[in-house]
Amino acid sequence: MTTITPDRERELLASVPTRLLLGSGWADAADGSTFAVTDPSTGETLLEIADARPEDGAAALDAAAAAQRDWARTAPRERAEILRRAFEMVTARADDFALLMTLEMGKPLHESRGEVAYGAEFLRWFAEEAPRISGRFATAPDGVNRLMVLKRPVGPCLFITPWNFPLAMATRKIAPAIAAGCTMVLKPAALTPLTSLLLAQVLREAGLPDGVLTVIPTTSAGAVTGPLIKDSRLRKLSFTGSTEVGRRLIADSAEQVLRVSMELGGNAPFLVFDDADLDRAVAGAVLAKMRNGGEACVAANRFLVQRGIAPAFTEAFVEKIRAFTVARGTEPESKMGPLVDAATRDKVAALVEDAVEDGATLALGGRVVPGAGYFYEPTVLTDVPADARILDEEIFGPVAPIVVFDTEEEAIRLANSSEFGLVAFAFTRDLNRGLRLAEEIDTGMFGLNAGVVSNPAAPFGGVKQSGLGREGGFEGIDEYLETRYVGIADPFAN
Ligand code: SIN
């Protein structure tokens, strides 16, 4: 593994665009404002970048609206080839994208590399979907009229993306929108805007015309995006983030009856039954909990373990987690980086403190790592009381609360006792039980003997308060297409 030197970091940062991307290219903020993007492992500034103002948001939507008609008319093959070129270019620059994400978000390099492969794959998947957009033609049941059904791009979109997967959450929205022929305004998270700016540069180099994608990082999210959501030219809002913010955005979107896709919070139950393959269950648990330092809406949030296997599972799980080295993500030995900021770290610490006060036992970890950066020890809690706050709230950190259950019925009841319904995981050797759980547990996604289900070829999304719509898979492009019906009079009539 190559060592990352300060020179390498400086060289990469010097190549990242630091201005807004508006209709005709890179531009400063209307009033020249900038803000600092910091490294969560040191708290130091990485770059100062342009801080979009409401006028910049308006200019971005002007560009998206102006480009929409011509863009919708481009050949699907042309859009596919732009996406395919972008896939090749992101892949060729995988080391740059990975290091940039590690610098601005904190995850270890090996995880960032995994995200580059995951994020780039959305570009390739939707490059393959663009030429397959199709409609249908039928004779009406009465044999008179003809029915033609077309798919049309929804129109200009606003994307609000999170900080936890800076590349993949952007490509998961941008790629299907390009494939469908939509223009878009991207507002990346203020904590991690650099990856989006580099991605936008790559997409332009891949041939994306002016105005199809604009990028407006800002520290004034509400003031910049609020007016866009109320503008009748915007036709779609896609958001990934917390349920709390999602609810507000859905309410705001009602005014223009916007199409919305919402990838919101999760509270994933991870079930281990007595008949599970212990090694596979432990490996799956480590992945489901510690991928991305637990900062994922699909992260396992509650471990529900059957009484017979609970002691062996807990011991083996704790041993695996104990081996995690917590260090800056650029260090070759790093298995876990910092949390993204002080607020996230403090929330995680408070959830653990509350659980312990309520009677939970600390089997491992449980402390803020002293010194620079926002590091928190990987933590395992046992004997967690059923009413502990940590079982209700999305942890978004490397903390695994374990609860013991006795029967399958009880496990299903516990798994479903959440307002969220994004994903659930279960480990059992009994296939019938696995299928029963997949039907009975109320989530949009289910991992059977698998600790990660995310896949660009599969529909990602939740039910209940985890959101609306699906991203990825065949379903992902439908979010960017309208169905238009053309009724045609009887061609044999005089
Ligand atoms: C998320 O946490 O929002 C997405 C995680 C994933 O795509 O696996």
XYZ file of C-alpha atoms and ligand atoms in Angstrom:
502
model
C 0.000 0.000 0.000
C 1.424 3.423 -0.936
C 2.033 5.861 1.881
C 0.141 9.121 1.532
C 2.568 12.007 1.903
C 1.609 15.621 2.702
C 2.826 16.518 -0.820
C 0.431 14.017 -2.366
C -2.431 15.507 -0.341
C -1.494 19.051 -1.370
C -1.158 18.084 -5.036
C -4.571 16.453 -5.071
C -6.262 19.349 -3.292
C -4.692 21.787 -5.761
C -6.461 19.917 -8.598
C -9.959 20.140 -7.078
C -12.305 22.877 -8.358
C -13.113 25.361 -5.602
C -15.781 27.411 -7.369
C -19.470 26.832 -8.064
C -20.441 25.124 -11.284
C -23.093 27.268 -12.934
C -24.552 27.232 -16.445
C -21.539 28.455 -18.344
C -18.803 27.031 -16.170
C -17.002 27.598 -12.883
C -17.923 30.784 -11.028
C -17.387 32.566 -7.729
C -20.322 33.033 -5.364
C -22.420 36.120 -6.173
C -20.923 38.053 -3.255
C -17.547 36.302 -3.283
C -18.284 34.314 -0.097
C -16.261 31.241 0.685
C -16.229 28.606 3.408
C -13.673 26.177 4.773
C -13.835 22.435 4.204
C -12.048 20.686 7.050
C -10.403 17.341 7.721
C -12.368 15.607 10.517
C -9.283 13.734 11.653
C -7.392 16.954 12.450
C -9.963 19.758 12.376
C -7.671 21.595 9.941
C -8.813 23.377 6.786
C -8.345 21.444 3.551
C -9.645 24.070 1.128
C -11.680 27.277 1.023
C -14.450 26.991 -1.550
C -17.181 29.227 -2.933
C -20.259 29.457 -0.710
C -23.368 29.720 -2.913
C -25.845 32.499 -2.181
C -29.565 32.493 -3.102
C -28.708 34.338 -6.388
C -26.382 31.476 -7.299
C -29.119 28.939 -6.612
C -31.433 30.928 -8.892
C -28.740 31.060 -11.604
C -28.264 27.289 -11.326
C -31.971 26.650 -11.817
C -32.082 29.154 -14.707
C -29.352 27.101 -16.380
C -31.073 23.784 -15.689
C -34.388 25.084 -17.044
C -32.714 26.566 -20.148
C -30.838 23.340 -20.931
C -33.744 20.958 -20.288
C -35.415 20.959 -23.746
C -32.281 20.302 -25.797
C -30.981 17.801 -23.280
C -34.242 15.817 -23.361
C -33.862 15.585 -27.148
C -30.371 14.065 -27.115
C -30.102 10.475 -28.246
C -30.198 7.984 -25.371
C -26.979 6.520 -26.794
C -25.275 9.904 -26.486
C -26.286 10.173 -22.832
C -25.184 6.583 -22.278
C -21.764 7.296 -23.759
C -21.217 10.327 -21.530
C -22.013 8.140 -18.522
C -19.771 5.340 -19.759
C -16.870 7.761 -20.298
C -17.439 9.206 -16.836
C -17.352 5.676 -15.388
C -13.987 5.046 -17.087
C -12.603 8.401 -15.920
C -13.702 8.027 -12.297
C -12.252 4.514 -12.291
C -8.983 5.762 -13.785
C -8.833 8.402 -11.043
C -9.937 6.028 -8.276
C -6.942 6.892 -6.096
C -7.713 10.616 -6.298
C -11.402 10.191 -5.501
C -10.601 7.799 -2.663
C -8.041 10.089 -1.063
C -10.304 13.108 -1.426
C -13.155 11.320 0.353
C -10.824 10.176 3.098
C -9.598 13.731 3.562
C -12.971 15.428 3.694
C -15.094 12.721 5.292
C -12.607 10.689 7.325
C -13.217 7.074 6.307
C -10.133 4.857 5.855
C -8.685 4.656 2.366
C -9.712 1.040 1.808
C -13.332 2.049 2.473
C -13.033 5.059 0.183
C -11.711 2.792 -2.569
C -14.736 0.573 -2.043
C -16.962 3.613 -2.388
C -15.279 4.660 -5.631
C -16.074 1.236 -7.119
C -19.651 1.421 -5.750
C -20.195 5.030 -6.855
C -18.679 4.549 -10.321
C -20.880 1.527 -10.887
C -24.001 3.730 -10.851
C -22.504 5.555 -13.849
C -21.967 2.260 -15.681
C -25.306 0.737 -14.678
C -27.299 3.750 -15.876
C -25.169 4.044 -19.023
C -26.588 0.621 -19.783
C -30.142 1.624 -18.844
C -30.326 4.839 -20.923
C -30.902 3.076 -24.286
C -33.478 0.729 -22.725
C -36.072 3.389 -21.818
C -39.202 2.149 -23.507
C -42.956 2.593 -23.714
C -45.763 0.498 -25.153
C -48.362 0.495 -27.865
C -51.663 -1.331 -27.658
C -55.104 -1.597 -29.163
C -57.757 -0.527 -26.640
C -59.951 -3.413 -25.392
C -62.896 -2.165 -27.459
C -60.719 -2.442 -30.576
C -61.230 1.184 -31.503
C -58.553 3.508 -30.185
C -54.847 2.905 -30.051
C -52.998 3.516 -26.795
C -49.426 4.779 -26.899
C -47.463 5.138 -23.672
C -44.255 7.195 -23.725
C -41.616 7.845 -21.123
C -40.469 11.454 -20.861
C -37.819 13.013 -18.588
C -39.373 14.518 -15.470
C -37.521 17.821 -15.994
C -35.137 19.897 -13.886
C -34.230 18.217 -10.594
C -32.727 19.392 -7.319
C -30.450 16.942 -5.540
C -29.528 17.365 -1.895
C -26.865 14.838 -1.001
C -25.340 13.757 2.331
C -21.778 13.698 3.615
C -21.463 10.012 4.460
C -20.950 8.654 0.920
C -19.809 11.774 -0.961
C -19.404 10.032 -4.329
C -21.960 7.233 -4.350
C -24.889 9.320 -3.099
C -24.204 11.822 -5.881
C -23.809 9.290 -8.708
C -26.864 7.347 -7.496
C -28.951 10.436 -8.356
C -26.960 12.042 -11.175
C -26.519 8.909 -13.300
C -30.206 7.985 -13.665
C -31.095 11.646 -14.234
C -28.553 11.882 -17.071
C -29.792 8.570 -18.496
C -33.397 9.799 -18.432
C -32.601 13.203 -19.965
C -33.145 15.423 -16.898
C -31.087 18.467 -16.000
C -30.097 18.946 -12.379
C -28.863 21.245 -9.640
C -26.702 19.493 -7.046
C -26.309 20.830 -3.522
C -23.759 18.599 -1.831
C -23.327 18.494 1.947
C -21.283 21.446 3.204
C -19.065 19.008 5.132
C -17.987 17.095 1.996
C -18.460 19.151 -1.179
C -15.039 18.470 -2.736
C -15.867 15.040 -4.143
C -18.936 16.456 -5.907
C -16.894 19.271 -7.415
C -14.305 16.811 -8.729
C -17.067 14.555 -10.042
C -18.657 17.514 -11.846
C -15.301 18.300 -13.455
C -15.034 14.703 -14.659
C -18.593 14.727 -16.022
C -17.851 17.885 -17.994
C -14.692 16.312 -19.381
C -16.791 13.271 -20.291
C -18.943 15.548 -22.474
C -21.845 16.662 -20.274
C -23.138 19.904 -21.849
C -23.292 23.222 -19.986
C -26.309 23.615 -17.745
C -27.169 19.921 -17.464
C -25.447 19.718 -14.094
C -24.796 22.674 -11.811
C -23.212 22.367 -8.372
C -23.860 24.823 -5.558
C -22.116 23.983 -2.278
C -23.411 26.292 0.423
C -23.500 26.857 4.153
C -26.962 28.438 3.782
C -28.858 25.375 2.597
C -32.365 26.575 3.406
C -31.904 30.066 1.957
C -30.435 28.679 -1.276
C -32.625 25.619 -1.912
C -35.889 26.904 -0.385
C -36.712 29.236 -3.291
C -35.801 26.529 -5.825
C -38.273 24.089 -4.278
C -40.999 26.728 -4.647
C -40.059 27.582 -8.251
C -42.486 26.122 -10.783
C -39.639 25.246 -13.173
C -38.275 22.632 -10.774
C -39.996 19.277 -11.267
C -38.281 16.910 -8.901
C -36.492 16.861 -5.548
C -34.317 13.966 -4.486
C -32.911 14.035 -0.970
C -30.762 11.693 1.082
C -30.490 12.567 4.743
C -32.364 12.553 8.007
C -36.075 11.825 8.360
C -36.509 15.105 10.217
C -35.214 17.186 7.288
C -36.951 14.902 4.771
C -40.342 15.555 6.365
C -39.813 19.317 6.035
C -38.722 18.999 2.409
C -41.773 16.877 1.569
C -43.986 19.563 3.110
C -42.202 22.302 1.127
C -42.486 20.237 -2.062
C -46.249 20.087 -1.725
C -46.602 23.671 -2.922
C -45.468 22.815 -6.479
C -46.585 19.161 -6.207
C -42.993 18.118 -6.896
C -42.023 14.539 -7.547
C -39.917 13.535 -4.537
C -37.475 10.743 -3.774
C -36.511 10.543 -0.122
C -33.799 8.284 1.244
C -34.191 8.928 4.945
C -33.148 7.489 8.285
C -32.870 3.867 9.307
C -32.840 1.752 12.453
C -31.762 -1.572 10.977
C -32.321 -4.660 13.111
C -29.659 -7.366 12.740
C -31.097 -10.744 13.779
C -28.970 -13.752 14.690
C -30.780 -17.051 15.290
C -29.455 -20.030 17.256
C -29.075 -22.008 14.020
C -26.930 -19.327 12.300
C -23.423 -20.051 11.025
C -21.568 -18.221 13.800
C -18.544 -17.144 11.741
C -20.718 -15.803 8.934
C -22.984 -14.019 11.378
C -20.043 -12.345 13.103
C -18.431 -11.333 9.789
C -21.802 -9.987 8.608
C -22.296 -8.097 11.865
C -18.890 -6.434 11.607
C -19.677 -5.313 8.063
C -23.228 -4.208 8.794
C -22.117 -2.175 11.814
C -18.638 -0.924 11.059
C -18.835 -0.201 7.304
C -18.305 3.544 6.971
C -17.677 3.763 10.741
C -21.375 3.113 11.280
C -22.180 6.398 9.505
C -24.656 4.826 7.098
C -28.426 4.796 7.114
C -28.221 1.049 6.416
C -25.865 0.411 9.346
C -27.070 -2.251 11.786
C -28.530 -0.227 14.661
C -29.897 -2.998 16.909
C -28.450 -6.491 17.299
C -31.222 -8.932 18.209
C -29.580 -12.214 19.148
C -31.300 -15.468 20.148
C -30.514 -16.595 23.682
C -28.697 -19.840 22.792
C -26.103 -18.234 20.502
C -25.865 -14.867 22.309
C -22.782 -15.604 24.502
C -20.713 -17.064 21.624
C -21.833 -14.366 19.173
C -21.088 -11.535 21.615
C -17.649 -12.868 22.493
C -16.581 -13.400 18.866
C -18.069 -10.054 17.748
C -16.302 -8.141 20.538
C -12.982 -9.806 19.639
C -13.305 -8.779 15.981
C -14.173 -5.202 16.887
C -11.392 -5.005 19.467
C -8.924 -5.541 16.610
C -10.060 -2.349 14.843
C -7.315 0.274 14.683
C -8.727 3.768 15.013
C -6.539 6.248 13.131
C -6.596 8.934 10.458
C -7.958 7.309 7.301
C -4.760 7.936 5.349
C -2.741 5.722 7.736
C -2.237 2.253 6.255
C -3.280 0.555 9.512
C -6.521 2.559 9.871
C -9.615 0.356 10.096
C -11.749 3.225 11.360
C -11.411 6.957 10.923
C -13.026 9.814 12.854
C -16.697 10.661 12.921
C -17.500 13.484 10.578
C -17.758 16.315 13.091
C -17.967 17.134 16.781
C -21.782 17.155 16.818
C -21.963 13.625 15.402
C -19.351 12.369 17.859
C -21.068 14.045 20.813
C -24.448 12.567 19.860
C -22.933 9.076 19.712
C -21.235 9.596 23.090
C -24.498 10.818 24.646
C -26.446 7.793 23.348
C -23.883 5.443 24.905
C -23.864 7.339 28.224
C -27.674 7.241 28.390
C -27.750 3.503 27.624
C -25.223 2.783 30.373
C -27.176 4.950 32.830
C -30.285 2.958 31.894
C -28.528 -0.318 32.786
C -26.616 -1.429 29.666
C -23.156 -2.989 30.109
C -20.135 -1.763 28.169
C -18.546 -4.860 26.647
C -16.062 -2.765 24.677
C -15.153 0.870 24.051
C -17.478 3.662 25.089
C -15.108 6.616 25.080
C -14.226 9.620 22.986
C -10.611 9.250 21.795
C -8.682 12.189 23.278
C -6.677 14.521 21.029
C -7.331 16.146 17.673
C -10.157 15.008 15.419
C -13.550 13.466 16.154
C -12.613 9.885 16.958
C -14.816 7.561 19.002
C -13.945 4.071 20.135
C -15.738 1.152 18.466
C -18.223 0.127 21.130
C -20.345 -2.888 22.042
C -23.164 -2.695 24.616
C -24.939 -5.695 26.133
C -27.991 -6.025 28.437
C -29.496 -3.011 26.700
C -32.938 -2.313 28.204
C -35.819 -2.518 25.732
C -36.762 1.139 26.242
C -33.216 2.570 25.843
C -33.054 5.598 23.551
C -30.213 3.982 21.595
C -32.622 1.318 20.276
C -35.002 3.957 18.917
C -32.648 6.488 17.375
C -30.313 6.204 14.433
C -26.838 5.960 16.040
C -24.722 6.898 12.991
C -21.551 5.767 14.711
C -19.534 2.651 15.630
C -21.747 1.457 18.478
C -23.453 -1.952 18.592
C -26.224 -2.472 21.181
C -27.074 -6.168 21.733
C -30.501 -7.356 22.879
C -31.372 -11.013 23.544
C -34.630 -12.631 22.337
C -36.176 -16.092 22.685
C -38.601 -16.803 19.830
C -38.934 -15.944 16.136
C -42.220 -14.208 16.880
C -40.528 -11.996 19.464
C -37.678 -11.219 17.042
C -40.132 -10.092 14.353
C -42.028 -7.970 16.853
C -38.826 -6.289 18.056
C -37.545 -5.812 14.491
C -40.788 -4.101 13.470
C -41.022 -1.909 16.563
C -39.554 1.138 14.839
C -40.899 4.079 12.891
C -38.139 3.331 10.350
C -38.194 0.615 7.699
C -35.077 0.847 5.578
C -33.287 -2.492 5.892
C -33.089 -5.555 8.121
C -30.493 -8.322 8.269
C -30.996 -11.891 9.475
C -28.663 -14.818 9.904
C -30.178 -18.314 9.990
C -29.482 -21.620 8.268
C -33.218 -22.270 7.930
C -34.204 -21.039 4.482
C -37.917 -21.120 5.240
C -37.355 -18.977 8.296
C -35.265 -16.594 6.190
C -38.070 -16.245 3.673
C -40.665 -15.801 6.415
C -38.592 -12.996 7.894
C -38.132 -11.359 4.488
C -41.924 -11.222 4.198
C -42.742 -10.335 7.805
C -40.166 -7.653 8.581
C -41.392 -4.349 7.299
C -38.439 -2.810 5.468
C -37.624 -1.855 1.884
C -34.536 -4.083 1.867
C -33.572 -7.329 3.595
C -30.190 -9.039 3.905
C -30.417 -12.818 4.305
C -27.091 -14.086 5.669
C -25.581 -10.905 4.196
C -24.252 -7.887 6.100
C -24.380 -5.519 3.115
C -27.174 -5.334 0.545
C -26.285 -2.106 -1.261
C -25.805 -2.752 -4.969
C -26.171 -0.388 -7.942
C -28.201 -3.046 -9.765
C -30.745 -3.294 -6.929
C -33.515 -0.935 -5.768
C -32.309 0.887 -2.655
C -34.952 2.491 -0.463
C -37.190 2.216 2.542
C -40.757 2.083 3.788
C -42.438 3.839 6.715
C -40.398 6.897 7.787
C -37.323 5.694 5.918
C -38.514 7.308 2.745
C -40.148 7.245 -0.652
C -38.894 5.945 -3.974
C -36.012 3.718 -4.997
C -32.493 4.426 -6.236
C -30.473 2.033 -8.364
C -31.651 -1.061 -10.202
C -34.198 -0.995 -13.023
C -36.431 0.994 -10.687
C -33.901 3.835 -10.245
C -34.485 5.403 -13.667
C -38.275 5.433 -13.241
C -37.848 8.130 -10.595
C -36.705 10.437 -13.433
C -39.322 9.504 -16.012
C -42.909 10.618 -16.448
C -45.439 8.395 -18.111
C -47.241 10.123 -20.973
C -50.243 8.513 -22.584
C -51.207 9.368 -26.161
C -54.694 8.281 -27.197
C -54.914 7.689 -30.965
C -58.191 7.561 -32.816
C -59.173 4.428 -34.730
C -56.858 4.401 -37.778
C -59.580 2.596 -39.809
C -62.297 5.154 -39.163
C -63.216 7.519 -42.022
C -26.630 5.689 3.094
O -26.177 5.523 4.185
O -27.318 6.685 2.905
C -26.369 4.797 1.923
C -25.611 3.576 2.203
C -25.444 2.689 1.001
O -25.728 3.054 -0.138
O -25.023 1.573 1.226
